[in-house]
PDB file of N, CA and C in Angstrom:
ATOM      1  N   MET A   6     222.291 275.236 103.881  1.00 83.00           N
ATOM      2  CA  MET A   6     222.686 276.330 102.937  1.00 83.00           C
ATOM      3  C   MET A   6     221.535 277.053 102.392  1.00 83.00           C
ATOM      4  N   LEU A   7     220.471 276.332 102.104  1.00 85.00           N
ATOM      5  CA  LEU A   7     219.289 276.930 101.560  1.00 85.00           C
ATOM      6  C   LEU A   7     218.600 277.732 102.663  1.00 85.00           C
ATOM      7  N   ARG A   8     218.697 277.260 103.877  1.00 91.00           N
ATOM      8  CA  ARG A   8     218.014 278.044 105.019  1.00 91.00           C
ATOM      9  C   ARG A   8     218.788 279.346 105.224  1.00 91.00           C
ATOM     10  N   GLN A   9     220.114 279.306 105.044  1.00 89.00           N
ATOM     11  CA  GLN A   9     220.936 280.529 105.210  1.00 89.00           C
ATOM     12  C   GLN A   9     220.565 281.599 104.054  1.00 89.00           C
ATOM     13  N   ILE A  10     220.379 281.031 102.886  1.00 83.00           N
ATOM     14  CA  ILE A  10     220.026 281.957 101.758  1.00 83.00           C
ATOM     15  C   ILE A  10     218.634 282.571 101.987  1.00 83.00           C
ATOM     16  N   ILE A  11     217.717 281.773 102.538  1.00 87.00           N
ATOM     17  CA  ILE A  11     216.296 282.248 102.747  1.00 87.00           C
ATOM     18  C   ILE A  11     216.374 283.292 103.861  1.00 87.00           C
ATOM     19  N   SER A  12     217.203 283.013 104.959  1.00 89.00           N
ATOM     20  CA  SER A  12     217.237 283.997 106.047  1.00 89.00           C
ATOM     21  C   SER A  12     217.872 285.309 105.569  1.00 89.00           C
ATOM     22  N   GLN A  13     218.902 285.298 104.678  1.00 86.00           N
ATOM     23  CA  GLN A  13     219.519 286.505 104.099  1.00 86.00           C
ATOM     24  C   GLN A  13     218.503 287.176 103.241  1.00 86.00           C
ATOM     25  N   ALA A  14     217.715 286.504 102.541  1.00 87.00           N
ATOM     26  CA  ALA A  14     216.716 287.132 101.702  1.00 87.00           C
ATOM     27  C   ALA A  14     215.646 287.790 102.502  1.00 87.00           C
ATOM     28  N   LYS A  15     215.265 287.274 103.649  1.00 91.00           N
ATOM     29  CA  LYS A  15     214.338 287.908 104.548  1.00 91.00           C
ATOM     30  C   LYS A  15     214.851 289.154 105.207  1.00 91.00           C
ATOM     31  N   LYS A  16     216.167 289.114 105.512  1.00 92.00           N
ATOM     32  CA  LYS A  16     216.798 290.291 106.134  1.00 92.00           C
ATOM     33  C   LYS A  16     217.057 291.408 105.142  1.00 92.00           C
ATOM     34  N   HIS A  17     217.465 290.967 103.893  1.00 91.00           N
ATOM     35  CA  HIS A  17     217.761 291.978 102.832  1.00 91.00           C
ATOM     36  C   HIS A  17     217.011 291.638 101.529  1.00 91.00           C
ATOM     37  N   PRO A  18     215.792 292.116 101.447  1.00 90.00           N
ATOM     38  CA  PRO A  18     214.949 291.716 100.321  1.00 90.00           C
ATOM     39  C   PRO A  18     215.556 292.241  98.992  1.00 90.00           C
ATOM     40  N   SER A  19     216.472 293.151  99.002  1.00 91.00           N
ATOM     41  CA  SER A  19     217.052 293.625  97.698  1.00 91.00           C
ATOM     42  C   SER A  19     218.008 292.551  97.126  1.00 91.00           C
ATOM     43  N   LEU A  20     218.308 291.501  97.876  1.00 87.00           N
ATOM     44  CA  LEU A  20     219.127 290.438  97.317  1.00 87.00           C
ATOM     45  C   LEU A  20     218.352 289.386  96.553  1.00 87.00           C
ATOM     46  N   ILE A  21     217.025 289.391  96.661  1.00 89.00           N
ATOM     47  CA  ILE A  21     216.192 288.417  95.966  1.00 89.00           C
ATOM     48  C   ILE A  21     216.468 288.431  94.438  1.00 89.00           C
ATOM     49  N   PRO A  22     216.455 289.604  93.750  1.00 93.00           N
ATOM     50  CA  PRO A  22     216.747 289.550  92.303  1.00 93.00           C
ATOM     51  C   PRO A  22     218.143 288.996  91.994  1.00 93.00           C
ATOM     52  N   LEU A  23     219.093 289.221  92.844  1.00 91.00           N
ATOM     53  CA  LEU A  23     220.409 288.737  92.676  1.00 91.00           C
ATOM     54  C   LEU A  23     220.407 287.244  92.680  1.00 91.00           C
ATOM     55  N   PHE A  24     219.721 286.614  93.684  1.00 89.00           N
ATOM     56  CA  PHE A  24     219.644 285.141  93.738  1.00 89.00           C
ATOM     57  C   PHE A  24     218.888 284.598  92.560  1.00 89.00           C
ATOM     58  N   VAL A  25     217.832 285.269  92.072  1.00 93.00           N
ATOM     59  CA  VAL A  25     217.069 284.805  91.017  1.00 93.00           C
ATOM     60  C   VAL A  25     217.944 284.764  89.658  1.00 93.00           C
ATOM     61  N   PHE A  26     218.681 285.824  89.439  1.00 97.00           N
ATOM     62  CA  PHE A  26     219.500 285.945  88.219  1.00 97.00           C
ATOM     63  C   PHE A  26     220.630 284.999  88.317  1.00 97.00           C
ATOM     64  N   ILE A  27     221.283 284.770  89.409  1.00 95.00           N
ATOM     65  CA  ILE A  27     222.315 283.836  89.592  1.00 95.00           C
ATOM     66  C   ILE A  27     221.896 282.441  89.336  1.00 95.00           C
ATOM     67  N   GLY A  28     220.729 282.106  89.923  1.00 95.00           N
ATOM     68  CA  GLY A  28     220.120 280.763  89.713  1.00 95.00           C
ATOM     69  C   GLY A  28     219.688 280.538  88.286  1.00 95.00           C
ATOM     70  N   THR A  29     219.159 281.527  87.570  1.00 98.00           N
ATOM     71  CA  THR A  29     218.743 281.417  86.248  1.00 98.00           C
ATOM     72  C   THR A  29     219.965 281.234  85.328  1.00 98.00           C
ATOM     73  N   GLY A  30     221.032 281.973  85.642  1.00 98.00           N
ATOM     74  CA  GLY A  30     222.279 281.819  84.829  1.00 98.00           C
ATOM     75  C   GLY A  30     222.926 280.503  84.976  1.00 98.00           C
ATOM     76  N   ALA A  31     222.988 279.980  86.270  1.00 98.00           N
ATOM     77  CA  ALA A  31     223.571 278.697  86.564  1.00 98.00           C
ATOM     78  C   ALA A  31     222.763 277.556  85.838  1.00 98.00           C
ATOM     79  N   SER A  32     221.418 277.621  85.949  1.00 98.00           N
ATOM     80  CA  SER A  32     220.617 276.610  85.292  1.00 98.00           C
ATOM     81  C   SER A  32     220.764 276.670  83.807  1.00 98.00           C
ATOM     82  N   GLY A  33     220.770 277.883  83.242  1.00 98.00           N
ATOM     83  CA  GLY A  33     220.919 277.989  81.750  1.00 98.00           C
ATOM     84  C   GLY A  33     222.214 277.426  81.299  1.00 98.00           C
ATOM     85  N   ALA A  34     223.317 277.740  82.022  1.00 98.00           N
ATOM     86  CA  ALA A  34     224.637 277.196  81.667  1.00 98.00           C
ATOM     87  C   ALA A  34     224.658 275.697  81.752  1.00 98.00           C
ATOM     88  N   THR A  35     224.008 275.107  82.755  1.00 98.00           N
ATOM     89  CA  THR A  35     223.966 273.684  82.912  1.00 98.00           C
ATOM     90  C   THR A  35     223.208 272.991  81.810  1.00 98.00           C
ATOM     91  N   LEU A  36     222.015 273.580  81.392  1.00 97.00           N
ATOM     92  CA  LEU A  36     221.254 273.093  80.325  1.00 97.00           C
ATOM     93  C   LEU A  36     221.999 273.141  79.006  1.00 97.00           C
ATOM     94  N   TYR A  37     222.744 274.229  78.781  1.00 95.00           N
ATOM     95  CA  TYR A  37     223.500 274.456  77.533  1.00 95.00           C
ATOM     96  C   TYR A  37     224.630 273.366  77.472  1.00 95.00           C
ATOM     97  N   LEU A  38     225.307 273.167  78.575  1.00 95.00           N
ATOM     98  CA  LEU A  38     226.340 272.088  78.565  1.00 95.00           C
ATOM     99  C   LEU A  38     225.733 270.722  78.319  1.00 95.00           C
ATOM    100  N   LEU A  39     224.565 270.425  78.904  1.00 95.00           N
ATOM    101  CA  LEU A  39     223.873 269.204  78.620  1.00 95.00           C
ATOM    102  C   LEU A  39     223.535 269.085  77.196  1.00 95.00           C
ATOM    103  N   ARG A  40     223.104 270.163  76.582  1.00 91.00           N
ATOM    104  CA  ARG A  40     222.707 270.122  75.161  1.00 91.00           C
ATOM    105  C   ARG A  40     223.949 269.782  74.296  1.00 91.00           C
ATOM    106  N   LEU A  41     225.078 270.471  74.652  1.00 89.00           N
ATOM    107  CA  LEU A  41     226.305 270.224  73.886  1.00 89.00           C
ATOM    108  C   LEU A  41     226.782 268.782  74.019  1.00 89.00           C
ATOM    109  N   ALA A  42     226.686 268.226  75.222  1.00 89.00           N
ATOM    110  CA  ALA A  42     227.138 266.877  75.489  1.00 89.00           C
ATOM    111  C   ALA A  42     226.245 265.856  74.768  1.00 89.00           C
ATOM    112  N   LEU A  43     224.979 266.133  74.566  1.00 86.00           N
ATOM    113  CA  LEU A  43     224.076 265.106  74.005  1.00 86.00           C
ATOM    114  C   LEU A  43     223.890 265.265  72.502  1.00 86.00           C
ATOM    115  N   PHE A  44     223.866 266.489  71.948  1.00 82.00           N
ATOM    116  CA  PHE A  44     223.479 266.670  70.585  1.00 82.00           C
ATOM    117  C   PHE A  44     224.570 267.212  69.676  1.00 82.00           C
ATOM    118  N   ASN A  45     225.742 267.498  70.176  1.00 80.00           N
ATOM    119  CA  ASN A  45     226.832 267.962  69.346  1.00 80.00           C
ATOM    120  C   ASN A  45     227.424 266.859  68.547  1.00 80.00           C
ATOM    121  N   PRO A  46     227.599 266.955  67.213  1.00 72.00           N
ATOM    122  CA  PRO A  46     228.081 265.853  66.441  1.00 72.00           C
ATOM    123  C   PRO A  46     229.568 265.563  66.687  1.00 72.00           C
ATOM    124  N   ASP A  47     230.329 266.502  67.379  1.00 77.00           N
ATOM    125  CA  ASP A  47     231.743 266.254  67.662  1.00 77.00           C
ATOM    126  C   ASP A  47     231.928 265.379  68.857  1.00 77.00           C
ATOM    127  N   VAL A  48     230.918 265.187  69.699  1.00 79.00           N
ATOM    128  CA  VAL A  48     231.081 264.401  70.955  1.00 79.00           C
ATOM    129  C   VAL A  48     230.754 262.961  70.614  1.00 79.00           C
ATOM    130  N   CYS A  49     231.648 262.096  71.052  1.00 78.00           N
ATOM    131  CA  CYS A  49     231.505 260.666  70.725  1.00 78.00           C
ATOM    132  C   CYS A  49     231.323 259.946  72.066  1.00 78.00           C
ATOM    133  N   TRP A  50     230.192 259.369  72.365  1.00 80.00           N
ATOM    134  CA  TRP A  50     229.937 258.562  73.599  1.00 80.00           C
ATOM    135  C   TRP A  50     230.070 257.085  73.314  1.00 80.00           C
ATOM    136  N   ASP A  51     230.017 256.667  72.069  1.00 77.00           N
ATOM    137  CA  ASP A  51     230.057 255.240  71.713  1.00 77.00           C
ATOM    138  C   ASP A  51     231.386 254.819  71.170  1.00 77.00           C
ATOM    139  N   ARG A  52     232.015 253.909  71.834  1.00 79.00           N
ATOM    140  CA  ARG A  52     233.402 253.482  71.413  1.00 79.00           C
ATOM    141  C   ARG A  52     233.310 252.603  70.167  1.00 79.00           C
ATOM    142  N   ASN A  53     232.160 252.023  69.874  1.00 82.00           N
ATOM    143  CA  ASN A  53     232.034 251.194  68.625  1.00 82.00           C
ATOM    144  C   ASN A  53     231.914 252.045  67.413  1.00 82.00           C
ATOM    145  N   ASN A  54     231.539 253.285  67.529  1.00 76.00           N
ATOM    146  CA  ASN A  54     231.412 254.237  66.382  1.00 76.00           C
ATOM    147  C   ASN A  54     232.238 255.465  66.718  1.00 76.00           C
ATOM    148  N   PRO A  55     233.600 255.403  66.434  1.00 74.00           N
ATOM    149  CA  PRO A  55     234.436 256.512  66.926  1.00 74.00           C
ATOM    150  C   PRO A  55     234.213 257.775  66.037  1.00 74.00           C
ATOM    151  N   GLU A  56     233.628 257.688  64.876  1.00 76.00           N
ATOM    152  CA  GLU A  56     233.473 258.866  63.999  1.00 76.00           C
ATOM    153  C   GLU A  56     231.962 259.027  63.592  1.00 76.00           C
ATOM    154  N   PRO A  57     231.141 259.445  64.578  1.00 71.00           N
ATOM    155  CA  PRO A  57     229.727 259.531  64.243  1.00 71.00           C
ATOM    156  C   PRO A  57     229.370 260.692  63.271  1.00 71.00           C
ATOM    157  N   TRP A  58     230.334 261.632  63.134  1.00 71.00           N
ATOM    158  CA  TRP A  58     230.005 262.820  62.212  1.00 71.00           C
ATOM    159  C   TRP A  58     230.037 262.385  60.768  1.00 71.00           C
ATOM    160  N   ASN A  59     230.611 261.267  60.451  1.00 74.00           N
ATOM    161  CA  ASN A  59     230.590 260.791  59.034  1.00 74.00           C
ATOM    162  C   ASN A  59     229.215 260.346  58.596  1.00 74.00           C
ATOM    163  N   LYS A  60     228.381 259.971  59.582  1.00 73.00           N
ATOM    164  CA  LYS A  60     227.020 259.524  59.177  1.00 73.00           C
ATOM    165  C   LYS A  60     226.060 260.640  59.128  1.00 73.00           C
ATOM    166  N   LEU A  61     226.382 261.828  59.444  1.00 71.00           N
ATOM    167  CA  LEU A  61     225.414 262.940  59.329  1.00 71.00           C
ATOM    168  C   LEU A  61     225.373 263.429  57.926  1.00 71.00           C
ATOM    169  N   GLY A  62     224.167 263.601  57.438  1.00 66.00           N
ATOM    170  CA  GLY A  62     223.857 264.078  56.048  1.00 66.00           C
ATOM    171  C   GLY A  62     223.923 265.602  55.964  1.00 66.00           C
ATOM    172  N   PRO A  63     223.840 266.060  54.752  1.00 64.00           N
ATOM    173  CA  PRO A  63     223.845 267.556  54.537  1.00 64.00           C
ATOM    174  C   PRO A  63     222.610 268.213  55.008  1.00 64.00           C
ATOM    175  N   ASN A  64     221.539 267.467  55.279  1.00 64.00           N
ATOM    176  CA  ASN A  64     220.290 268.129  55.737  1.00 64.00           C
ATOM    177  C   ASN A  64     220.168 268.086  57.281  1.00 64.00           C
ATOM    178  N   ASP A  65     221.200 267.676  57.999  1.00 67.00           N
ATOM    179  CA  ASP A  65     221.209 267.665  59.407  1.00 67.00           C
ATOM    180  C   ASP A  65     221.678 269.073  59.889  1.00 67.00           C
ATOM    181  N   GLN A  66     221.039 269.577  60.970  1.00 63.00           N
ATOM    182  CA  GLN A  66     221.369 270.858  61.431  1.00 63.00           C
ATOM    183  C   GLN A  66     222.542 270.784  62.380  1.00 63.00           C
ATOM    184  N   TYR A  67     223.647 271.480  62.064  1.00 68.00           N
ATOM    185  CA  TYR A  67     224.844 271.452  62.877  1.00 68.00           C
ATOM    186  C   TYR A  67     224.865 272.686  63.831  1.00 68.00           C
ATOM    187  N   LYS A  68     224.349 273.813  63.379  1.00 64.00           N
ATOM    188  CA  LYS A  68     224.389 275.002  64.140  1.00 64.00           C
ATOM    189  C   LYS A  68     223.219 275.061  65.155  1.00 64.00           C
ATOM    190  N   PHE A  69     223.437 275.835  66.218  1.00 68.00           N
ATOM    191  CA  PHE A  69     222.398 276.038  67.196  1.00 68.00           C
ATOM    192  C   PHE A  69     221.265 276.881  66.555  1.00 68.00           C
ATOM    193  N   TYR A  70     221.561 277.964  65.784  1.00 67.00           N
ATOM    194  CA  TYR A  70     220.565 278.771  65.195  1.00 67.00           C
ATOM    195  C   TYR A  70     221.135 279.259  63.839  1.00 67.00           C
ATOM    196  N   SER A  71     220.407 279.064  62.758  1.00 69.00           N
ATOM    197  CA  SER A  71     220.777 279.550  61.506  1.00 69.00           C
ATOM    198  C   SER A  71     219.650 280.320  60.919  1.00 69.00           C
ATOM    199  N   VAL A  72     219.956 281.496  60.337  1.00 71.00           N
ATOM    200  CA  VAL A  72     218.927 282.472  59.888  1.00 71.00           C
ATOM    201  C   VAL A  72     218.275 282.072  58.621  1.00 71.00           C
ATOM    202  N   ASN A  73     219.000 281.911  57.604  1.00 72.00           N
ATOM    203  CA  ASN A  73     218.425 281.708  56.262  1.00 72.00           C
ATOM    204  C   ASN A  73     218.641 280.353  55.690  1.00 72.00           C
ATOM    205  N   VAL A  74     218.948 279.334  56.382  1.00 70.00           N
ATOM    206  CA  VAL A  74     219.238 278.080  55.818  1.00 70.00           C
ATOM    207  C   VAL A  74     218.142 277.078  56.189  1.00 70.00           C
ATOM    208  N   ASP A  75     217.571 276.524  55.103  1.00 71.00           N
ATOM    209  CA  ASP A  75     216.549 275.446  55.259  1.00 71.00           C
ATOM    210  C   ASP A  75     217.278 274.106  55.038  1.00 71.00           C
ATOM    211  N   TYR A  76     217.598 273.392  56.081  1.00 67.00           N
ATOM    212  CA  TYR A  76     218.357 272.172  55.941  1.00 67.00           C
ATOM    213  C   TYR A  76     217.682 271.040  55.211  1.00 67.00           C
ATOM    214  N   SER A  77     216.357 271.095  55.164  1.00 69.00           N
ATOM    215  CA  SER A  77     215.658 269.993  54.471  1.00 69.00           C
ATOM    216  C   SER A  77     215.747 270.065  52.969  1.00 69.00           C
ATOM    217  N   LYS A  78     216.125 271.248  52.444  1.00 71.00           N
ATOM    218  CA  LYS A  78     216.164 271.384  50.977  1.00 71.00           C
ATOM    219  C   LYS A  78     217.627 271.433  50.454  1.00 71.00           C
ATOM    220  N   LEU A  79     218.586 271.100  51.275  1.00 69.00           N
ATOM    221  CA  LEU A  79     219.960 271.075  50.807  1.00 69.00           C
ATOM    222  C   LEU A  79     220.293 269.774  50.018  1.00 69.00           C
ATOM    223  N   LYS A  80     221.113 269.994  48.943  1.00 70.00           N
ATOM    224  CA  LYS A  80     221.495 268.837  48.084  1.00 70.00           C
ATOM    225  C   LYS A  80     222.721 268.122  48.713  1.00 70.00           C
ATOM    226  N   LYS A  81     222.888 266.885  48.401  1.00 68.00           N
ATOM    227  CA  LYS A  81     224.045 266.135  48.895  1.00 68.00           C
ATOM    228  C   LYS A  81     225.168 266.352  47.835  1.00 68.00           C
ATOM    229  N   GLU A  82     226.238 267.012  48.337  1.00 69.00           N
ATOM    230  CA  GLU A  82     227.347 267.320  47.393  1.00 69.00           C
ATOM    231  C   GLU A  82     228.658 266.744  47.889  1.00 69.00           C
ATOM    232  N   ARG A  83     228.606 265.644  48.599  1.00 66.00           N
ATOM    233  CA  ARG A  83     229.841 265.016  49.059  1.00 66.00           C
ATOM    234  C   ARG A  83     229.758 263.504  48.896  1.00 66.00           C
ATOM    235  N   PRO A  84     230.871 262.830  48.869  1.00 69.00           N
ATOM    236  CA  PRO A  84     230.892 261.355  48.640  1.00 69.00           C
ATOM    237  C   PRO A  84     230.527 260.609  49.934  1.00 69.00           C
ATOM    238  N   ASP A  85     230.108 259.421  49.750  1.00 64.00           N
ATOM    239  CA  ASP A  85     229.832 258.550  50.852  1.00 64.00           C
ATOM    240  C   ASP A  85     231.083 257.768  51.262  1.00 64.00           C
ATOM    241  N   PHE A  86     231.308 257.628  52.521  1.00 64.00           N
ATOM    242  CA  PHE A  86     232.514 256.908  52.996  1.00 64.00           C
ATOM    243  C   PHE A  86     232.120 255.723  53.760  1.00 64.00           C
TER     244      PHE A  86
END
């Protein structure tokens, strides 16, 4: 399959940017799904700890990107369970 893509790119050089952008998009989507599966607090991989989000403190970052929030300076305003 890779040989066929390379032969098509040699015959039609205008397809090279298309292959680059599709490959970049596919790898970006794969990396984002991997990030969600590993670092999202809603995902539970451990059956011994079915609610891992209860252990997260108020200074843990939940969002992918936050503009004006410094999580290290937040106060704890909730009870411990």
